[in-house]
mmCIF file of C-alpha atoms in Angstrom:
data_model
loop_
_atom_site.group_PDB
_atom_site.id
_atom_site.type_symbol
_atom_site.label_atom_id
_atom_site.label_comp_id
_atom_site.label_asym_id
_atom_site.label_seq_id
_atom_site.Cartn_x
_atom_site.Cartn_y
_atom_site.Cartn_z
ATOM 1 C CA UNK A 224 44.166 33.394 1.182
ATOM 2 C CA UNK A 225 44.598 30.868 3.984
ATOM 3 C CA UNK A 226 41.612 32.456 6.088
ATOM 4 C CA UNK A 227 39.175 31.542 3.187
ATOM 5 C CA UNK A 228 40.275 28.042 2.641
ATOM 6 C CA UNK A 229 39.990 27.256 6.415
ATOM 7 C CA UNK A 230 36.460 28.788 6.316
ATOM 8 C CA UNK A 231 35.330 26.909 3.677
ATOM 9 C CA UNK A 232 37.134 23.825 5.376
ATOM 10 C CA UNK A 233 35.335 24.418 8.560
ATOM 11 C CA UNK A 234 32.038 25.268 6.850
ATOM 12 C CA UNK A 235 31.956 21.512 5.727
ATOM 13 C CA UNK A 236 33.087 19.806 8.800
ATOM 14 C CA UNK A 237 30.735 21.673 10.638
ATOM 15 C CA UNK A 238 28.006 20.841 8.065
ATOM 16 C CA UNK A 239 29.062 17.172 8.125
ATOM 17 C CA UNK A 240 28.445 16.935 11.654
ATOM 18 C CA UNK A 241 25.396 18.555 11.747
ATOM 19 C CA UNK A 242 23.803 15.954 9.782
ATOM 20 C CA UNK A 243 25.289 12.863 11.159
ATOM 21 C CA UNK A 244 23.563 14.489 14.772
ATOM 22 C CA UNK A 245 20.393 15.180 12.506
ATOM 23 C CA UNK A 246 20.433 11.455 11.091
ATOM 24 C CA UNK A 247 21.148 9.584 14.578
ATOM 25 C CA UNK A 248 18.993 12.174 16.962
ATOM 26 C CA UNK A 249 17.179 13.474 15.343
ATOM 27 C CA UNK A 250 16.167 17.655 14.860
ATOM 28 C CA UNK A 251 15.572 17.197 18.649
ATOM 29 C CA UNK A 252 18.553 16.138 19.849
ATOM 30 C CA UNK A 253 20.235 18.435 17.488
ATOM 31 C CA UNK A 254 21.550 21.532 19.613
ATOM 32 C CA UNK A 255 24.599 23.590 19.026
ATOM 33 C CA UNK A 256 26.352 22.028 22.010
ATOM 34 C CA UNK A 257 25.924 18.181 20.200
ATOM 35 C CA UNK A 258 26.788 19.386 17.106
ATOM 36 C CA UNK A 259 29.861 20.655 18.497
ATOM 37 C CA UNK A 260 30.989 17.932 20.238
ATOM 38 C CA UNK A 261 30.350 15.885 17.298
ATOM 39 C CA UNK A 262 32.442 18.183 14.888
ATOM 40 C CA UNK A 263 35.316 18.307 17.988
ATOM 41 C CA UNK A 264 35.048 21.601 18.206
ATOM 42 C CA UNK A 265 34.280 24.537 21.138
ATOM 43 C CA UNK A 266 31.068 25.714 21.259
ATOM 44 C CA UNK A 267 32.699 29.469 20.102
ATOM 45 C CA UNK A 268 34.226 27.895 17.207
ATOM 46 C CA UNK A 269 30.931 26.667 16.699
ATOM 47 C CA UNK A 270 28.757 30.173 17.685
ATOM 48 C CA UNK A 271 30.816 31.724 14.245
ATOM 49 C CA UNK A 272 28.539 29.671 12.112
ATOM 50 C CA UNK A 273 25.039 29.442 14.396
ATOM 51 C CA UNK A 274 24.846 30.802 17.365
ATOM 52 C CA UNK A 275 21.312 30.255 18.015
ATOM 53 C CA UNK A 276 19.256 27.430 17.642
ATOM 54 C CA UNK A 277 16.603 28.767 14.853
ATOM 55 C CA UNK A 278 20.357 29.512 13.041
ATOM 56 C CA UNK A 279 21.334 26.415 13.193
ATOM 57 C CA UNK A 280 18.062 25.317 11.555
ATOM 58 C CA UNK A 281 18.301 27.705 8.781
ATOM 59 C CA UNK A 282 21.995 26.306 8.497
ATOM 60 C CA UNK A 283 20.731 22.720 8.575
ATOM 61 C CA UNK A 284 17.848 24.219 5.849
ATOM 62 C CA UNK A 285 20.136 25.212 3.469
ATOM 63 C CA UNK A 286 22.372 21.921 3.722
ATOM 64 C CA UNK A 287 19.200 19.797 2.397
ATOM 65 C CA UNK A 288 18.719 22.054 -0.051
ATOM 66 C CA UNK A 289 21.704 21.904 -1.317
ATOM 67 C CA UNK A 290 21.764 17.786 -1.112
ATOM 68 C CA UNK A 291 18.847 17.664 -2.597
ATOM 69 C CA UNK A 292 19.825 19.544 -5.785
ATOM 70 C CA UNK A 293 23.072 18.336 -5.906
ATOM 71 C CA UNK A 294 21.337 14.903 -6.442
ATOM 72 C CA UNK A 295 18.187 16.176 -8.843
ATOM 73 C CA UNK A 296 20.918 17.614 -11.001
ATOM 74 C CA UNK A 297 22.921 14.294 -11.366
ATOM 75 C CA UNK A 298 19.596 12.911 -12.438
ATOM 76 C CA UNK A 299 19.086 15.487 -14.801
ATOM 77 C CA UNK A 300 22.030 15.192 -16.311
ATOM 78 C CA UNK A 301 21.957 11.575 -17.246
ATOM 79 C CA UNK A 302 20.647 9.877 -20.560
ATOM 80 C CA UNK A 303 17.558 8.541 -19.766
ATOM 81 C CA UNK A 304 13.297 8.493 -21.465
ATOM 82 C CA UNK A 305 12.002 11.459 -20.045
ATOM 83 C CA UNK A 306 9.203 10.125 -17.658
ATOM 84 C CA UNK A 307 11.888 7.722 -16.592
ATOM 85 C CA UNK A 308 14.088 11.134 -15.250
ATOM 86 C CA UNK A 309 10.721 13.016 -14.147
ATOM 87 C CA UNK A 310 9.656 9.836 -12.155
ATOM 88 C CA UNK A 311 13.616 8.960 -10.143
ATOM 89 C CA UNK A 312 13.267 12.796 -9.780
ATOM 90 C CA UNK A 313 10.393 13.284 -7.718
ATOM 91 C CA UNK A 314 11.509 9.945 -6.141
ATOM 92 C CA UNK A 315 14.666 11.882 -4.633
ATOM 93 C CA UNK A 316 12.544 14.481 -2.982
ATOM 94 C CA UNK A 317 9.792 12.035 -1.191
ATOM 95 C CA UNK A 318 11.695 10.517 2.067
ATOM 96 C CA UNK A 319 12.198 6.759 0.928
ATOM 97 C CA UNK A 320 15.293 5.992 3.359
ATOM 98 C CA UNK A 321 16.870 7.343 6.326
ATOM 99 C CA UNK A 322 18.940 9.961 3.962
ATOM 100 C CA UNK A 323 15.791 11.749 2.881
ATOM 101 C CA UNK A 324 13.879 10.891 5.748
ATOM 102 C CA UNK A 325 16.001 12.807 8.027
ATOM 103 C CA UNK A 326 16.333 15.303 5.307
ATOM 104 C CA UNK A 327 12.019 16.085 5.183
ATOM 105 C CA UNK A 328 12.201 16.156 9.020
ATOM 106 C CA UNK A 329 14.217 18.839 8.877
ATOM 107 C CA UNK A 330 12.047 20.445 5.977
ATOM 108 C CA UNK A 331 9.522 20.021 8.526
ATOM 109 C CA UNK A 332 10.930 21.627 11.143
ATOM 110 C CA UNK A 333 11.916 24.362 9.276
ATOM 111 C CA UNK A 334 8.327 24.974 7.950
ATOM 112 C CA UNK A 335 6.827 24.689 11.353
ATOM 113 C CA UNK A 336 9.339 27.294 12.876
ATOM 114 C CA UNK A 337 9.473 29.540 9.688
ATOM 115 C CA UNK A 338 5.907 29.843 9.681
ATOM 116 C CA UNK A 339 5.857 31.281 13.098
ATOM 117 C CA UNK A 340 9.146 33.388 13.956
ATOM 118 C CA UNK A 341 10.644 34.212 10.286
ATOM 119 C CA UNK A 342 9.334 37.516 9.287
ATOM 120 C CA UNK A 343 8.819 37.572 5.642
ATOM 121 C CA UNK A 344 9.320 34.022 5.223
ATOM 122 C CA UNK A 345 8.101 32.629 1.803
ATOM 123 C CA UNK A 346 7.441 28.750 1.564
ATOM 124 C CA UNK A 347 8.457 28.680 -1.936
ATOM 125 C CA UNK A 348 11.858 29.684 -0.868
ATOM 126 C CA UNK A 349 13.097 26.005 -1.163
ATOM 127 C CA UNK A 350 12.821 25.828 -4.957
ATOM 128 C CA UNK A 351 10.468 22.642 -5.067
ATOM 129 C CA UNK A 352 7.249 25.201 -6.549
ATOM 130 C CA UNK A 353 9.729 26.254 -9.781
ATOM 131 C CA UNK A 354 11.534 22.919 -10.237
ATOM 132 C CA UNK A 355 8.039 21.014 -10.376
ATOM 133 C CA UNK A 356 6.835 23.371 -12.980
ATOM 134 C CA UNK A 357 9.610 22.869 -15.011
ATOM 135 C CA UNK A 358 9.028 19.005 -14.582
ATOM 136 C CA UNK A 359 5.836 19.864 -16.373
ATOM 137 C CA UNK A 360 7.043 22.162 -19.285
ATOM 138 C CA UNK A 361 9.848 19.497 -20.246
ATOM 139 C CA UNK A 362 7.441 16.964 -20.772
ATOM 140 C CA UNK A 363 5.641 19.413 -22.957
ATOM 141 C CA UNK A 364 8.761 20.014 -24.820
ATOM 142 C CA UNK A 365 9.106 16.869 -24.796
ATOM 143 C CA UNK A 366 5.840 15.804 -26.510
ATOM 144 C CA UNK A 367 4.796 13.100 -24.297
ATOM 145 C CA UNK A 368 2.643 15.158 -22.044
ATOM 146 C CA UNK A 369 -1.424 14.464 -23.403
ATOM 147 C CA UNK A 370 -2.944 16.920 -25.606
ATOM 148 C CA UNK A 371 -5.880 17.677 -23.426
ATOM 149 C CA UNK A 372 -4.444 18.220 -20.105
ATOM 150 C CA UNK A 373 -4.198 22.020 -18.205
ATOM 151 C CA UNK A 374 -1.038 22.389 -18.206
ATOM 152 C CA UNK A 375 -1.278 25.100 -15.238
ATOM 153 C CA UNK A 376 -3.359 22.970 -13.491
ATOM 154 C CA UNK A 377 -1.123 20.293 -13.569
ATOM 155 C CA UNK A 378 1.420 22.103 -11.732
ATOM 156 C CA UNK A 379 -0.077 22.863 -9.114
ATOM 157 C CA UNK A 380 -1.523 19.138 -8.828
ATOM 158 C CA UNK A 381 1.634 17.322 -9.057
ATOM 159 C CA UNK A 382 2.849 20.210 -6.522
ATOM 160 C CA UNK A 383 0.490 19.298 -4.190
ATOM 161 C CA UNK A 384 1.079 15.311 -4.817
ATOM 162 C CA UNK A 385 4.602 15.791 -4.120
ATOM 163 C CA UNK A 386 4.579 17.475 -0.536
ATOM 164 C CA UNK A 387 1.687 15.574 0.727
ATOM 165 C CA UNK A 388 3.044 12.602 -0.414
ATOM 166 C CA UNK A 389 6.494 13.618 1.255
ATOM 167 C CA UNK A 390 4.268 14.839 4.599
ATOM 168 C CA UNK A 391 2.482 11.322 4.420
ATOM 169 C CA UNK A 392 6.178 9.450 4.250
ATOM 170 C CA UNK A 393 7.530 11.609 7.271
ATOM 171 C CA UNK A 394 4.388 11.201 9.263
ATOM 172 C CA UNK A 395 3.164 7.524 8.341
ATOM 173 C CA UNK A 396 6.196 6.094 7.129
ATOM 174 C CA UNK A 397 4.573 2.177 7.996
ATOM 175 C CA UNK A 398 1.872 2.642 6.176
ATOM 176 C CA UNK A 399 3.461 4.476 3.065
ATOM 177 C CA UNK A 400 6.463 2.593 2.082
ATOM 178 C CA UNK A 401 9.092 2.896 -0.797
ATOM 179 C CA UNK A 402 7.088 0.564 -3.171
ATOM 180 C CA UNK A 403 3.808 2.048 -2.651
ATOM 181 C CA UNK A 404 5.250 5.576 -3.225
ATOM 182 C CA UNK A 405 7.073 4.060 -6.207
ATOM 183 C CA UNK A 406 3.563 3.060 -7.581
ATOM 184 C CA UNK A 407 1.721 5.805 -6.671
ATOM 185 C CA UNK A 408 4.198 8.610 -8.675
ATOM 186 C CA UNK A 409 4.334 5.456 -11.919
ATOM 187 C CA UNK A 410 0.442 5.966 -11.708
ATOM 188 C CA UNK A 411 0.363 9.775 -11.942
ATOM 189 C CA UNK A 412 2.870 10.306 -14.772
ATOM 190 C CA UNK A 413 1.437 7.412 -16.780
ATOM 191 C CA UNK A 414 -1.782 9.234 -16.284
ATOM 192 C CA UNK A 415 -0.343 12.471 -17.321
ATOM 193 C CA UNK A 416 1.944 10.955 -20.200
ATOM 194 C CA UNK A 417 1.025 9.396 -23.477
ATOM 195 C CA UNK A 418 1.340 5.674 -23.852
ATOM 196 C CA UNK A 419 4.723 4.782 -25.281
ATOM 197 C CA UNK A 420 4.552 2.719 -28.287
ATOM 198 C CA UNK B 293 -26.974 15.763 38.227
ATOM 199 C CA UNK B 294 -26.077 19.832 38.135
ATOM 200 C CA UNK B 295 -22.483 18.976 38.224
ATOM 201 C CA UNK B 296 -22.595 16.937 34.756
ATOM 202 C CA UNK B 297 -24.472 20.242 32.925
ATOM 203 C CA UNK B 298 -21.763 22.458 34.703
ATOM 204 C CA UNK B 299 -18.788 20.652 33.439
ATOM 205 C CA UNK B 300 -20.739 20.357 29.782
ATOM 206 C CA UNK B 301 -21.305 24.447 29.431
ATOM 207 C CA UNK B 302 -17.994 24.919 31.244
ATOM 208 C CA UNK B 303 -16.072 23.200 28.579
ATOM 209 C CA UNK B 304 -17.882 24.267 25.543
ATOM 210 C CA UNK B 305 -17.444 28.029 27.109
ATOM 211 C CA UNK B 306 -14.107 27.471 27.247
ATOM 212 C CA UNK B 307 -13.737 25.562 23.604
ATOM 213 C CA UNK B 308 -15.268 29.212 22.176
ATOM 214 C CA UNK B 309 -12.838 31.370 24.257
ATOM 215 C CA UNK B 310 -10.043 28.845 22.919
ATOM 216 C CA UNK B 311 -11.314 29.532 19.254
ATOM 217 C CA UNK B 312 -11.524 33.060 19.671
ATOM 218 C CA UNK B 313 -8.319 33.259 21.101
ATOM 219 C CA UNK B 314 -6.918 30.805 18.409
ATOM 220 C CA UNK B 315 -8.548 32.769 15.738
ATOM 221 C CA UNK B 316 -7.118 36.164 16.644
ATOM 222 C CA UNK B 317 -3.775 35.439 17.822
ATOM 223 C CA UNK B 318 -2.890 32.199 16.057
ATOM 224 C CA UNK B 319 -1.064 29.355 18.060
ATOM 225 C CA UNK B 320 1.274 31.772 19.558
ATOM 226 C CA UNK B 321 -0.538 33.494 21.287
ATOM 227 C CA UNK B 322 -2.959 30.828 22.374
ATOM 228 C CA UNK B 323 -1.765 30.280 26.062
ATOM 229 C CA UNK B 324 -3.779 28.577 29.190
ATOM 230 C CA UNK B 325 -3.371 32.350 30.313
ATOM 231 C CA UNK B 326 -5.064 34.251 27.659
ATOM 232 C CA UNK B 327 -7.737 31.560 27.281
ATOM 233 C CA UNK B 328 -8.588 31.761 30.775
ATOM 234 C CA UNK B 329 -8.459 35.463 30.484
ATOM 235 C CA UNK B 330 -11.111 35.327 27.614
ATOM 236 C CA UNK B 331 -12.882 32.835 29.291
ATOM 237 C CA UNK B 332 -13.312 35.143 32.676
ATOM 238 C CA UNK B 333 -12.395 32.255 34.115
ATOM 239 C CA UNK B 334 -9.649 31.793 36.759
ATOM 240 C CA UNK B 335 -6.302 30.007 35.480
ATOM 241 C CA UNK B 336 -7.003 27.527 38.268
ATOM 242 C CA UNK B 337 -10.980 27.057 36.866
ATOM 243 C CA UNK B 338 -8.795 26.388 33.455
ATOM 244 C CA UNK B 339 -6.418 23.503 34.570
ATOM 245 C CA UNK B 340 -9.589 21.256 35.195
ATOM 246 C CA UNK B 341 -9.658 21.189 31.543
ATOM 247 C CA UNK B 342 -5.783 20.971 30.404
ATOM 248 C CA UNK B 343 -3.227 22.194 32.915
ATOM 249 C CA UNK B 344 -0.466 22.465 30.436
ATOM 250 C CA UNK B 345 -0.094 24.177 26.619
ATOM 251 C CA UNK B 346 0.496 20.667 25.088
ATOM 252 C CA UNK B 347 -2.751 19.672 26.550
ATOM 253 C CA UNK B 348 -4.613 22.670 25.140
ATOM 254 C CA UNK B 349 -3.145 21.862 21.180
ATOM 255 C CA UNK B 350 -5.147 18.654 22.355
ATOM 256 C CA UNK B 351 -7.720 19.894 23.579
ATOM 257 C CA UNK B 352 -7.616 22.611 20.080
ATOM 258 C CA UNK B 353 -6.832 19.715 17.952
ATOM 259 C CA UNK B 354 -10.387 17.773 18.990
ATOM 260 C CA UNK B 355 -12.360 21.057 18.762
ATOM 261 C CA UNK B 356 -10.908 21.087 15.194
ATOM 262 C CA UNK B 357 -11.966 17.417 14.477
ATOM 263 C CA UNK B 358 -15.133 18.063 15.591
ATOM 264 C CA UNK B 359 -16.169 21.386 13.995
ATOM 265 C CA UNK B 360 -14.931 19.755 10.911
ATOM 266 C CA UNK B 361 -16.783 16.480 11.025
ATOM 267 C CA UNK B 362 -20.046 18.305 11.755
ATOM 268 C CA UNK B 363 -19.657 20.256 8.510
ATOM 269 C CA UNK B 364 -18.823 17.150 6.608
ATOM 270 C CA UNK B 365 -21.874 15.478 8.120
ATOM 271 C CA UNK B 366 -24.056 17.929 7.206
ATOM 272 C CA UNK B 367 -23.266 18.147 3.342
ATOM 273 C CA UNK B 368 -23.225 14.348 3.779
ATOM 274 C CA UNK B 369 -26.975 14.305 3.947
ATOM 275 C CA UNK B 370 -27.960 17.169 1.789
ATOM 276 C CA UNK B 371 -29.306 16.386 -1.292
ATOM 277 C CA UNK B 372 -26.450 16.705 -4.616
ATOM 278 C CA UNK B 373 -25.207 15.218 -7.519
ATOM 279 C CA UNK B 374 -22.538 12.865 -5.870
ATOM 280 C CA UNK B 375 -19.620 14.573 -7.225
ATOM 281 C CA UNK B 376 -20.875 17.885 -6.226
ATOM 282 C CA UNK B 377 -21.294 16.331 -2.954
ATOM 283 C CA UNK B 378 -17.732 14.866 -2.521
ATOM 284 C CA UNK B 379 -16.521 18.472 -4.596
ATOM 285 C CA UNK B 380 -17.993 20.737 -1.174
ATOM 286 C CA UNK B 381 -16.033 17.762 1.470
ATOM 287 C CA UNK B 382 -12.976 18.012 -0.043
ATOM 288 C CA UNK B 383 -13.616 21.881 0.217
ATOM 289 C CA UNK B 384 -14.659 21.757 3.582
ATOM 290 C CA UNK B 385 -11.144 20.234 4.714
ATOM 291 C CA UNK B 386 -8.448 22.744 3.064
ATOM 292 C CA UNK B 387 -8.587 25.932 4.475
ATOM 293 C CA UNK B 388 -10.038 28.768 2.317
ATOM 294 C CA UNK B 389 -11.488 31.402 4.727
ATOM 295 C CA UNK B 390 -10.289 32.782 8.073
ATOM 296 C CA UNK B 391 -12.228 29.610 10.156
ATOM 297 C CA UNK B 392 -10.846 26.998 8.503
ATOM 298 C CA UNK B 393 -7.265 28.625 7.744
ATOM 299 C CA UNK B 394 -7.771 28.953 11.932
ATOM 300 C CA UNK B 395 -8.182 25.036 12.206
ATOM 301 C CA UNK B 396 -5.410 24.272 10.059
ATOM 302 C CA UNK B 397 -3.061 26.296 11.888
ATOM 303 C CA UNK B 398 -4.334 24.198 14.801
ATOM 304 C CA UNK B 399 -3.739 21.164 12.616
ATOM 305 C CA UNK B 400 -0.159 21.951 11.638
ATOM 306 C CA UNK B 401 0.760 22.945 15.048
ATOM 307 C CA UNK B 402 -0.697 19.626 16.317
ATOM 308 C CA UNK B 403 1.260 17.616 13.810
ATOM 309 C CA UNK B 404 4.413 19.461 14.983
ATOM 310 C CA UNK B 405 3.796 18.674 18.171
ATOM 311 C CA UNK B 406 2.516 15.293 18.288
ATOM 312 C CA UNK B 407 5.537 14.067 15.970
ATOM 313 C CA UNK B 408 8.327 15.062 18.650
ATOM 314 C CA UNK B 409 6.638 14.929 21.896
ATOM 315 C CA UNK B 410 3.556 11.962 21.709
ATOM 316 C CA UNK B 411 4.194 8.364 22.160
ATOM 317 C CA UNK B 412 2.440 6.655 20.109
ATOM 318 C CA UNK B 413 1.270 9.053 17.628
ATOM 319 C CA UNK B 414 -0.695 8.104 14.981
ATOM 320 C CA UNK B 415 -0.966 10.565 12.368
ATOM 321 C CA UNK B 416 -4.340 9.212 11.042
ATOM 322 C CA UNK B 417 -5.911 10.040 14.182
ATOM 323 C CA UNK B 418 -7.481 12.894 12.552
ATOM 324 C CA UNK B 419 -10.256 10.422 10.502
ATOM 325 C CA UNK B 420 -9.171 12.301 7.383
ATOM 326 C CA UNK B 421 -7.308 9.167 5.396
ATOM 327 C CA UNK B 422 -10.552 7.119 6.299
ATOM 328 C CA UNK B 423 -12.665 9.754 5.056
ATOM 329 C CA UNK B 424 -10.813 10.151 1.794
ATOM 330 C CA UNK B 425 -11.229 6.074 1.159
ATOM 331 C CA UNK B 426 -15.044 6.618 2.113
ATOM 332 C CA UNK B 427 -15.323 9.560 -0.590
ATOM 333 C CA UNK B 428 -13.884 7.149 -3.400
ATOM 334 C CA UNK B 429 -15.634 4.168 -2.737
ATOM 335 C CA UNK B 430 -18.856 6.543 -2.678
ATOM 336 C CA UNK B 431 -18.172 7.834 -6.430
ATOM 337 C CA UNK B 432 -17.430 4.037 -7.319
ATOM 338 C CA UNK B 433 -21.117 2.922 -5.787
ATOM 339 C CA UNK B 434 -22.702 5.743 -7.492
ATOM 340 C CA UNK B 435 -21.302 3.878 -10.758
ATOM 341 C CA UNK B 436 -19.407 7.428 -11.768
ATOM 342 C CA UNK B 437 -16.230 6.115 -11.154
ATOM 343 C CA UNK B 438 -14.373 5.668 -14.316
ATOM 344 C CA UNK B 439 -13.809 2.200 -15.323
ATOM 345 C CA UNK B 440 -9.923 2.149 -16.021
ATOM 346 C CA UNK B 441 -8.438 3.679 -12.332
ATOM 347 C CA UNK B 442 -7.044 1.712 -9.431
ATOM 348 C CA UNK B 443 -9.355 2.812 -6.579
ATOM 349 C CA UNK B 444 -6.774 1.871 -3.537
ATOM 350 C CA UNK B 445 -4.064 4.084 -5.692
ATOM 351 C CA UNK B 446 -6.734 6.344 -6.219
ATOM 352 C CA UNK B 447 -7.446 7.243 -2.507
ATOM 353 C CA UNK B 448 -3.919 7.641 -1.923
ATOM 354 C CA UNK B 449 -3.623 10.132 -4.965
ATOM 355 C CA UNK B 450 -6.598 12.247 -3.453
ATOM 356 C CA UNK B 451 -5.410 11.997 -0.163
ATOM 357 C CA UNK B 452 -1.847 12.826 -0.655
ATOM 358 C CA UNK B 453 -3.681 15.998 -3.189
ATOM 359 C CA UNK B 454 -6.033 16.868 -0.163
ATOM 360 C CA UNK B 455 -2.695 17.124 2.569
ATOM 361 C CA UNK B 456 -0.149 18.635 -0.210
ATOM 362 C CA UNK B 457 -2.805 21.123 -1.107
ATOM 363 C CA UNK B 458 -3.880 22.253 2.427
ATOM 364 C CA UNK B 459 -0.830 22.761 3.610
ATOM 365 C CA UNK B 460 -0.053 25.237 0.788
ATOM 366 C CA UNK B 461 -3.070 26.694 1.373
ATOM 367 C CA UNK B 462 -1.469 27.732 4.894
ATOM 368 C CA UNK B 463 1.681 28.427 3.939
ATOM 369 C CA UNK B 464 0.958 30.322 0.232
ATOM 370 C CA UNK B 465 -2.190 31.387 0.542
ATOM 371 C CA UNK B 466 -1.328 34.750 -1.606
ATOM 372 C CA UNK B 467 -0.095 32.085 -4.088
ATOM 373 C CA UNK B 468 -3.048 29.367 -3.754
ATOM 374 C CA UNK B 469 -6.141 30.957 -2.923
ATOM 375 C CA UNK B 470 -9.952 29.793 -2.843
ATOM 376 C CA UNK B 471 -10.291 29.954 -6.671
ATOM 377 C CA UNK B 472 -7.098 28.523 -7.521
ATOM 378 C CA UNK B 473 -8.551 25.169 -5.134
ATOM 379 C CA UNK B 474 -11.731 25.131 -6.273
ATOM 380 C CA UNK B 475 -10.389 24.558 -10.241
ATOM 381 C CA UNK B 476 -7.775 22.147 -9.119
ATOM 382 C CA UNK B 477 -10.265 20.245 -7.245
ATOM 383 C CA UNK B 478 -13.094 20.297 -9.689
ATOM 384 C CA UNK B 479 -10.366 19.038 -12.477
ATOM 385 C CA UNK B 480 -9.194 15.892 -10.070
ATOM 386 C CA UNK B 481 -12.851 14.748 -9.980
ATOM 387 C CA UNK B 482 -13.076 15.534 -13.577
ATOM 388 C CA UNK B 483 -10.611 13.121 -14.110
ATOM 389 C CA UNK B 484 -12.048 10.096 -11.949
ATOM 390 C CA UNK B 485 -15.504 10.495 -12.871
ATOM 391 C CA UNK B 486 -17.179 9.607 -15.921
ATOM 392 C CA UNK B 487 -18.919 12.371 -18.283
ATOM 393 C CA UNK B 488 -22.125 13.916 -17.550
ATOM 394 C CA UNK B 489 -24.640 13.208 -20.167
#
């Protein structure tokens, strides 16, 4: 099935492009005629895979999300203490470098335009809401979570942490560096966490 | 001066046409043309005040800051327990109701906006990180605070809790409604104050 392979083929060099346009432009500068150019190929070549501009923004949507997850499960696959993997998890999903920056910019983008022209668009649709309540629950299983916390509560607090948090990084990224998220995410787990002995 | 009270009742007539437009239509449909329609004013009477739509999500944006700072003031000098009185800021700030879900609209569009097209942006513009600061150092001179926390980790915490949750307030608000912030607000403060005896 030659047809399929050179999809799939052309699927990734078109998504490959798309990002490196993303990471040096910008979602501004990131039109289907760039990202073209940068993938050397036509703009009908292109037009099979977005042919408008809020396509290629769902397009460029679904590429973080799948970066992202490819990386969380990595995480979540090695052998490390369990606040240890909660803590370089949520790390991975707050911008910290120009990877993930570019990454919540187009999170960003996508919210903004979602919001307004997507009919039936659900927020949630990016997975974080589910994964972050499963951060919660394996720290249960776990046993290191603290006896008197709400766990539903919790949830929803560490939800909220996380995206402003990630909102702050994108939008104030001088003032909120690495370390200071770093600290900030240490603070909240150990607060959440029982002390290790 | 008769010119100084016209352009003073001009602009606040055309701040409530802009709200009442905002308010029914949402961002989208808030255009120089249907505020100057609601306004009964002409579309040239209109471009005294902003001549273009990025300079009415300015003009928006400052009626938000204001209307919002006037409530905040206001609960600022009633008279409440002082976590009560921080409890009804914070409240005052996410959106719950159709006013305040209105502003944030304004607020998200603003961000949008200001992040691609405005030199010089400064996302703390909005007095909202300074206000968050204010609200812990409050607690800690009303000798509530609890003894343990790191107050300038602290104010990040809320303020990161404060963005994260308003925006899903916007963007869930099936999901995350008035109760739902009121608990999750009321348990933060439980956790950085000290008992009630």
């Amino acid at each position: 099935m030659p047809k399929i392979v050179d999809h799939e083929l052309r699927k990734k060099q078109i998504a490959e492009a798309s990002w490196r346009v993303i990471q040096e432009q910008g979602m501004e500068g990131a039109t289907v005629r760039n990202i073209a150019k940068e993938a050397g190929l036509s703009l009908g070549a292109l037009r099979h895979y977005f042919s408008t501009q809020d396509e290629l923004l769902e397009f460029a949507m679904n590429l973080v999300i799948e970066r992202v997850t490819k990386r969380i499960k990595k995480i979540a696959l090695k052998e490390l203490p369990p606040k240890e993997k909660v803590l370089q998890i949520l790390l991975e999903i707050v911008p910290t470098d120009t990877e993930s920056m570019a990454e919540m910019e187009v999170w960003f983008s996508f919210i903004a335009y979602a919001r307004y022209k997507k009919e039936g668009f659900d927020a949630q649709q990016d997975g974080i809401y589910d994964g972050i309540r499963n951060l919660i629950l394996y720290l249960d299983q776990e046993k290191i979570l603290r006896k008197n916390l709400n766990k539903e509560i919790e949830m929803e607090r560490l939800y909220s942490l996380l995206d402003g948090t990630a909102m702050h990084a994108l939008l104030e990224p001088k003032r909120l560096g690495k370390d200071k998220i770093y600290e900030l995410f240490v603070y909240h787990l150990d607060s959440l966490c029982v002390d290790e002995v």
